[in-house]
Short mmCIF file of C-alpha atoms in Angstrom, two decimals:
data_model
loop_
_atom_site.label_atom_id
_atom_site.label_comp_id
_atom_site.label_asym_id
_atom_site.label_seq_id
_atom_site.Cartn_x
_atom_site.Cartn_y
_atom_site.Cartn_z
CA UNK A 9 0.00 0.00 0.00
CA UNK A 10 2.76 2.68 0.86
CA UNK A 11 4.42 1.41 -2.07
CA UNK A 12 1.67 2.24 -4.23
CA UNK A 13 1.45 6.15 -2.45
CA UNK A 14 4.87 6.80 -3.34
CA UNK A 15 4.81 5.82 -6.76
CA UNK A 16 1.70 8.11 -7.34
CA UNK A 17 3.46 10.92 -5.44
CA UNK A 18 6.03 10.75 -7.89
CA UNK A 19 4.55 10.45 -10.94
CA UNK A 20 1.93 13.79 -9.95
CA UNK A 21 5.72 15.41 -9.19
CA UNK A 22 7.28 14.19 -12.59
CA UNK A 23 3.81 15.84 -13.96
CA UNK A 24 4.35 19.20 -11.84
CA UNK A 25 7.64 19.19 -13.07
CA UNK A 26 7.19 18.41 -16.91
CA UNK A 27 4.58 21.85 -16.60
CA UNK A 28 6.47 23.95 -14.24
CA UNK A 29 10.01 23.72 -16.02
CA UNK A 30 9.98 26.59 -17.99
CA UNK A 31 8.16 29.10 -15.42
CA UNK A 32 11.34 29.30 -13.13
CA UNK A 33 14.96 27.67 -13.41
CA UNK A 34 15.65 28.09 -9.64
CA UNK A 35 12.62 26.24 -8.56
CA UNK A 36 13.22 23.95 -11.36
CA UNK A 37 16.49 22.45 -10.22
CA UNK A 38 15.13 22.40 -6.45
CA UNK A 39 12.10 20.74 -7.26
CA UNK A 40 14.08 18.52 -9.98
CA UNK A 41 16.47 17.55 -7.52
CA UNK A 42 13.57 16.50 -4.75
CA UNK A 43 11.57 14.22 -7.40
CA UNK A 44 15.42 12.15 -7.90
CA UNK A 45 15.51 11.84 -4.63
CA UNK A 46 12.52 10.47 -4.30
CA UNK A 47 12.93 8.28 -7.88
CA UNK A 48 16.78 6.66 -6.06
CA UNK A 49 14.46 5.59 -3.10
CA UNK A 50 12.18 3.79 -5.39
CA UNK A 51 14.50 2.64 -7.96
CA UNK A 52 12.66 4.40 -10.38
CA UNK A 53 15.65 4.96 -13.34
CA UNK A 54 12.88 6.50 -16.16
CA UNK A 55 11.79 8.75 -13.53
CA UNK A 56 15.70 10.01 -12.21
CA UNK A 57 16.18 10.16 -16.25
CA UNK A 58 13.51 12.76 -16.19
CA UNK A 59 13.88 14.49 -13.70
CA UNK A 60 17.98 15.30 -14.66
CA UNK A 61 17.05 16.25 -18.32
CA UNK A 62 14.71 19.11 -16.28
CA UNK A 63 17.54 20.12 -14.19
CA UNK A 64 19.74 19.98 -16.43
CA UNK A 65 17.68 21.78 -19.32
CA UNK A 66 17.39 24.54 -16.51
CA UNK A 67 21.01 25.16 -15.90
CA UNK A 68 21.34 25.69 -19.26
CA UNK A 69 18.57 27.82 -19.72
CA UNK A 70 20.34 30.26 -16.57
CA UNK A 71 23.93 29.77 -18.82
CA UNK A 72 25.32 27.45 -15.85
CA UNK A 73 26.83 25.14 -18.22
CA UNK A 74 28.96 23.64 -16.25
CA UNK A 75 26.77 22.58 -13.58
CA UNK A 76 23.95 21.23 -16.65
CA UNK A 77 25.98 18.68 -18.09
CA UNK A 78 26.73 16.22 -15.81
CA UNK A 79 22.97 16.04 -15.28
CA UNK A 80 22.62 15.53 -18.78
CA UNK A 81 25.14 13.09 -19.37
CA UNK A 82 23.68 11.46 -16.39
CA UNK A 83 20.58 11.68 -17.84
CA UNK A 84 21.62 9.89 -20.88
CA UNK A 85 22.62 6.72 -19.31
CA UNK A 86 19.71 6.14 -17.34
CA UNK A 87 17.81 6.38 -20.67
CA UNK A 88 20.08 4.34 -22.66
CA UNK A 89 19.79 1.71 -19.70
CA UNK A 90 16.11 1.42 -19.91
CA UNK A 91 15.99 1.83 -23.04
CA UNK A 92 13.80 5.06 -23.61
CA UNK A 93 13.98 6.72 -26.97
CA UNK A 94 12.61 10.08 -26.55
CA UNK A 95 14.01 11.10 -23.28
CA UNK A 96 17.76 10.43 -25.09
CA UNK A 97 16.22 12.67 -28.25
CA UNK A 98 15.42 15.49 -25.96
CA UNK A 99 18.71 15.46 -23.63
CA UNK A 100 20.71 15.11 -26.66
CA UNK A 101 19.24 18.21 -27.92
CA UNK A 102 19.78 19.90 -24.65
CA UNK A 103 23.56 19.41 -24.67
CA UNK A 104 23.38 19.92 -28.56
CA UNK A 105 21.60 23.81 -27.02
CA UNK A 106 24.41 23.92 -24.47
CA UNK A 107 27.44 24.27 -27.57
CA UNK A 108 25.29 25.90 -29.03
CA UNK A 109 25.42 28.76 -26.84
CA UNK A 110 28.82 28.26 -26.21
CA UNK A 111 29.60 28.85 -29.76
CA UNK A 112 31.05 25.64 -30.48
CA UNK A 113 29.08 24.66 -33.72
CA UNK A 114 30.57 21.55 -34.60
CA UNK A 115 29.99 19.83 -31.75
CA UNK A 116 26.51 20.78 -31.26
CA UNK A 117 25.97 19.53 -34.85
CA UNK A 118 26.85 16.14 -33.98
CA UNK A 119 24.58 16.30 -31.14
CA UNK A 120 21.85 17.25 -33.13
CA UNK A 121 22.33 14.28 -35.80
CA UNK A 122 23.09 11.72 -32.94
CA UNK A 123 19.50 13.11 -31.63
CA UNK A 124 18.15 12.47 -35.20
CA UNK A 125 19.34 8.99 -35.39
CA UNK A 126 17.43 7.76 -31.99
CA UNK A 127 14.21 9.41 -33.21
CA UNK A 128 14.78 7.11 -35.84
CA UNK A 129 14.60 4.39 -33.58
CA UNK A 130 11.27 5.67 -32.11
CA UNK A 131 8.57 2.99 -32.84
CA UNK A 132 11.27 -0.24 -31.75
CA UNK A 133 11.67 1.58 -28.20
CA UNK A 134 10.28 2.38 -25.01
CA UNK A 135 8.93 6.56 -24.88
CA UNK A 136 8.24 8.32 -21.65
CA UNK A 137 5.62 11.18 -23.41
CA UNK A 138 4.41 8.92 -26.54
CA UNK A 139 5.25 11.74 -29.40
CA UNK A 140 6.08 10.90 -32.83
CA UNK A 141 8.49 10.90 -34.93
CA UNK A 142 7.66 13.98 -36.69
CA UNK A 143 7.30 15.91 -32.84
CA UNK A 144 11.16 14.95 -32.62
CA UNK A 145 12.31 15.69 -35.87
CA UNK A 146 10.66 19.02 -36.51
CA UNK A 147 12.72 20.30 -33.31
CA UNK A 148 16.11 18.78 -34.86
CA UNK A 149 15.54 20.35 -38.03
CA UNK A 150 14.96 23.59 -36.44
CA UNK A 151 18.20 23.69 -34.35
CA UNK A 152 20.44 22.30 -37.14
CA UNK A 153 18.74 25.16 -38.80
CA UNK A 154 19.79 27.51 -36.40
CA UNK A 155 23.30 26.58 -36.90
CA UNK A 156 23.38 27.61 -40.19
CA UNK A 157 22.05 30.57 -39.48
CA UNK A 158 24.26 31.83 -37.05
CA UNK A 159 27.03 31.10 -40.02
CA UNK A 160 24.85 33.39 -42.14
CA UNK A 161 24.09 29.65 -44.90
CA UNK A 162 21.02 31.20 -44.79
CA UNK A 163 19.91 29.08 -47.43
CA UNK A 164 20.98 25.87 -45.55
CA UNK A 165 19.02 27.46 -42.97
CA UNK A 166 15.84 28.10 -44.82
CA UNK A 167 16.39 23.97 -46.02
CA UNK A 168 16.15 22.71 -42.70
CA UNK A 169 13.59 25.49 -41.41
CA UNK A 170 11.28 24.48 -44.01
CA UNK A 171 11.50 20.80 -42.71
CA UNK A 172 10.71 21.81 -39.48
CA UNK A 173 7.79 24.29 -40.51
CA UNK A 174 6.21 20.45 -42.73
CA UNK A 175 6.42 18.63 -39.90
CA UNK A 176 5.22 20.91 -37.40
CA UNK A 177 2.57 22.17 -39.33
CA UNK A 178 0.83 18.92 -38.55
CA UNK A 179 0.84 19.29 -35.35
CA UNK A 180 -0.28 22.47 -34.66
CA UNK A 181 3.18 23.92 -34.29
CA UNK A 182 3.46 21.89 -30.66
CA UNK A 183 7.33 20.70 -31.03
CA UNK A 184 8.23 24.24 -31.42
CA UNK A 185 5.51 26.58 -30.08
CA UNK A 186 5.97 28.58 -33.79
CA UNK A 187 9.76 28.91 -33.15
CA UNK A 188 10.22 27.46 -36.23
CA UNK A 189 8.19 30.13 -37.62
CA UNK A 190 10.38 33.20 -36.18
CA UNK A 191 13.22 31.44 -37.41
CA UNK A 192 12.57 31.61 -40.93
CA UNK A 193 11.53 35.02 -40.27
CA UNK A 194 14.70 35.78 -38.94
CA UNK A 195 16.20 34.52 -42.03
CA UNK A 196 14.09 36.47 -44.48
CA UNK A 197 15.36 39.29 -42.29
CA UNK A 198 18.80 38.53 -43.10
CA UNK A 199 18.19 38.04 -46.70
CA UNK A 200 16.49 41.84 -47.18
CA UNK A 201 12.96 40.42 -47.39
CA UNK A 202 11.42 42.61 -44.76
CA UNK A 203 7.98 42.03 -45.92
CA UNK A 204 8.26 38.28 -46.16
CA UNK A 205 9.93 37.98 -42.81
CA UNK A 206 6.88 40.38 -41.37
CA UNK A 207 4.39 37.55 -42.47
CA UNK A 208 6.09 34.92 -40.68
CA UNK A 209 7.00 36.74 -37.70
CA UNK A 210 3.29 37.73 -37.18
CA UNK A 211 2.00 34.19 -37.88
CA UNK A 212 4.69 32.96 -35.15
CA UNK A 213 3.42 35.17 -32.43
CA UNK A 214 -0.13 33.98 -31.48
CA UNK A 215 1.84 30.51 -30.87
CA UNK A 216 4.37 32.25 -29.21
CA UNK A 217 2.00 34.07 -26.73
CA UNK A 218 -0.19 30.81 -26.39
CA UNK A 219 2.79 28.65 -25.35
CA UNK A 220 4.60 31.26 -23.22
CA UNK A 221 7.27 30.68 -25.10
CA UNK A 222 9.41 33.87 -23.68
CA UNK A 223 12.43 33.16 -25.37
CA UNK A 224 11.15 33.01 -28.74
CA UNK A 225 8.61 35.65 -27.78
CA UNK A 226 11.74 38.14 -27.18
CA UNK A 227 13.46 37.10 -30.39
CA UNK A 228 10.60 37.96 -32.40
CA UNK A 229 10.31 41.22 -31.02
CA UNK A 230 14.15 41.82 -31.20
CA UNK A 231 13.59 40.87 -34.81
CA UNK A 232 10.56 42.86 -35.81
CA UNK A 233 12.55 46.14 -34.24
CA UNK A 234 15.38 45.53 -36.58
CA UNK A 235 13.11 45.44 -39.51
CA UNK A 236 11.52 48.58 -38.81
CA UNK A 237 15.17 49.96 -37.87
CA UNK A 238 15.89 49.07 -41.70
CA UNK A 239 12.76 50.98 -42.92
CA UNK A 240 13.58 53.94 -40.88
CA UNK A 241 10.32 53.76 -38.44
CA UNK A 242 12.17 54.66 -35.37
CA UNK A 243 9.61 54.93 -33.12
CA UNK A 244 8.53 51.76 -34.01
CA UNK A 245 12.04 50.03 -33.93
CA UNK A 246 12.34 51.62 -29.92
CA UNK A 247 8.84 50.14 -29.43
CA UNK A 248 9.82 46.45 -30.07
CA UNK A 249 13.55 46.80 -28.25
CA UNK A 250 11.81 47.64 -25.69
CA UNK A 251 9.44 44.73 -25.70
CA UNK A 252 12.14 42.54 -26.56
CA UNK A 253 13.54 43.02 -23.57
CA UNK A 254 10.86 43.46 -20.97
CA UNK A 255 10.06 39.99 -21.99
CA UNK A 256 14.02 38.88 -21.81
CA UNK A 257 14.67 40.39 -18.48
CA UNK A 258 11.79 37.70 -16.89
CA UNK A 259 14.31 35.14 -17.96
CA UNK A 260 17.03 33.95 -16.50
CA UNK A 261 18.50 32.84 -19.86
CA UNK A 262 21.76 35.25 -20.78
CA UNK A 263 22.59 33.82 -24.20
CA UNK A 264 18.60 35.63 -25.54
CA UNK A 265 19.36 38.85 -23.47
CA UNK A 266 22.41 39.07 -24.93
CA UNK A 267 22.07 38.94 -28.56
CA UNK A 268 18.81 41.61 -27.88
CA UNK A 269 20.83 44.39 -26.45
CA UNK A 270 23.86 43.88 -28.42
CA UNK A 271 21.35 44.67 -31.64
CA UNK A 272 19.98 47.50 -29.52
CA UNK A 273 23.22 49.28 -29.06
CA UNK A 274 23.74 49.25 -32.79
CA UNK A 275 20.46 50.96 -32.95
CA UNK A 276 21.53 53.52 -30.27
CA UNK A 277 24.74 54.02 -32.19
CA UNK A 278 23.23 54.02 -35.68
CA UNK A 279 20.76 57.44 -33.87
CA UNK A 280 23.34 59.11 -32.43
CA UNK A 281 23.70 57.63 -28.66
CA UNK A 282 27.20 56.28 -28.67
CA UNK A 283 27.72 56.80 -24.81
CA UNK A 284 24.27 54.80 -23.99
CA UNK A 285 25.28 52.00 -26.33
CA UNK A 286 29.14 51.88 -24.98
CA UNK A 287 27.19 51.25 -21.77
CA UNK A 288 25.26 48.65 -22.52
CA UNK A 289 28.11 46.59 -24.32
CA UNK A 290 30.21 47.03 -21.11
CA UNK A 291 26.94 45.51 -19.08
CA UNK A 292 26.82 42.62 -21.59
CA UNK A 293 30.44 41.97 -22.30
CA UNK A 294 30.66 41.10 -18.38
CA UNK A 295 27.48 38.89 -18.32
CA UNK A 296 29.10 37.24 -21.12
CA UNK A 297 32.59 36.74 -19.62
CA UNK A 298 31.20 34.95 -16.55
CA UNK A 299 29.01 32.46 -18.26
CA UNK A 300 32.06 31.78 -21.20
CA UNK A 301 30.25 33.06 -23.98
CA UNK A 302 33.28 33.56 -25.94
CA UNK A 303 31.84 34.08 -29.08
CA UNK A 304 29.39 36.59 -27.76
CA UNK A 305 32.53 38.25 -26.07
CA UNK A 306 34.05 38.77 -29.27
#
């Protein structure tokens, strides 16, 4: 009988924690950390898989690298010794996110095809949330995506974007909460299509708003200011960097906050505020320094 309590006290925690994780990192890890506990005393290796992936994920998301990969590694082979598919997709993806931010592409490609080649595997195994194939490989698509972008193959970008957009579609845009969308906006941004990347920026948001999704949220604002920055609307431009990063300071993740005021201090500088925007760059070339965001630093 007490058997049976515990095991439904932990799976209503792994459930708490699977819809709390994104609200707050802090509580995240604490809570994370109180479910393994209580997943060692039952021998309950899918549920200490879990429950590491969260913390782990959350580290990452407050640029405490160092301190999220040995729960993801961790992570990895509790999955790999029960045999659970999906939980391996998403933790690979999560240290795949971790070079990511750390600049160091390469590796966080491999990461993203070693992630591709489980989901592969998804039918023969054992899942802990039952999503498909497509669920998996829509959010692969869109970070291998997003590592051509950031080395400006914008049409190796757009390639794997529009994979991710097919697949998602389906499903209502749930793997990505219309990140995928903002994405290719971004990259229409790049390539000079303003009014292109307008359309899919504004179809993005409504999912973005709907999910909470705060760090995509921020990005698209960040984006649409630099559009209007490009057509000259100002007013406008100020408007959504300021937006941008209302929504960014709510989160504890650096790597977003970052890339949003180092675009707004070429908009200070571009209108004439040079000793505002020197300001800002000293604020995020420290934030940057301590979390070993070299690339950023440069």
């Amino acid at each position: 009988m007490e058997g049976n309590y515990i095991n439904c006290k932990i799976n209503e925690m792994l459930e708490k924690l699977e819809q709390d994780r994104y609200i707050n990192s802090d509580k995240t890890i604490k809570f994370g950390l109180e479910v393994y506990s209580l997943c060692v005393g039952a021998n309950y290796e899918t549920g200490m898989a879990f429950a590491f992936w969260c913390v782990g994920e959350a580290y990452l998301n407050m640029s405490k690298y160092e301190n999220a990969m040995p729960h993801l590694f961790e992570s990895i082979k509790l999955s790999q010794r029960q045999n659970i598919c999906d939980l391996q997709v998403l933790t690979y993806l999560t240290i795949g996110d971790t070079y990511f931010d750390t600049g160091e592409y390469e590796k966080s490609l491999d990461y993203y095809n070693s992630a591709e080649k489980i989901a592969n595997q998804i039918t023969k195994c054992k899942n802990y949330f039952k999503n498909s194939y497509e669920y998996y490989a829509a959010k692969i698509y869109n970070r291998i995506g997003e590592i051509y972008r950031i080395l400006r193959c914008y049409e190796d970008a757009t390639i794997y974007y529009n994979l991710a957009v097919n697949l998602d579609r389906k499903l209502n845009y749930k793997a990505t909460f219309g990140g995928v969308l903002l994405n290719l906006g971004n990259v229409q941004y790049h390539l000079g299509n303003y009014d292109k990347a307008m359309e899919y920026l504004n179809e993005s948001l409504p999912y973005l708003i709907n999910n909470n999704h705060k760090i995509g949220l921020a990005e698209a604002y960040g984006i649409v200011a630099l559009i209007h920055e490009k057509k000259t609307n100002y007013e406008e431009c100020e408007k959504y960097f300021s937006k941008a990063i209302d929504v960014s300071s709510e989160m504890a993740y650096d790597y977003c906050k970052i890339d949003i005021i180092l675009d707004f201090c070429n908009f200070l500088e571009n209108t004439g505020r040079r000793e505002v925007a020197i300001y800002k760059l000293d604020e995020v070339y420290n934030i940057s320094i301590k979390n070993k965001m070299y690339a950023k630093t440069m």
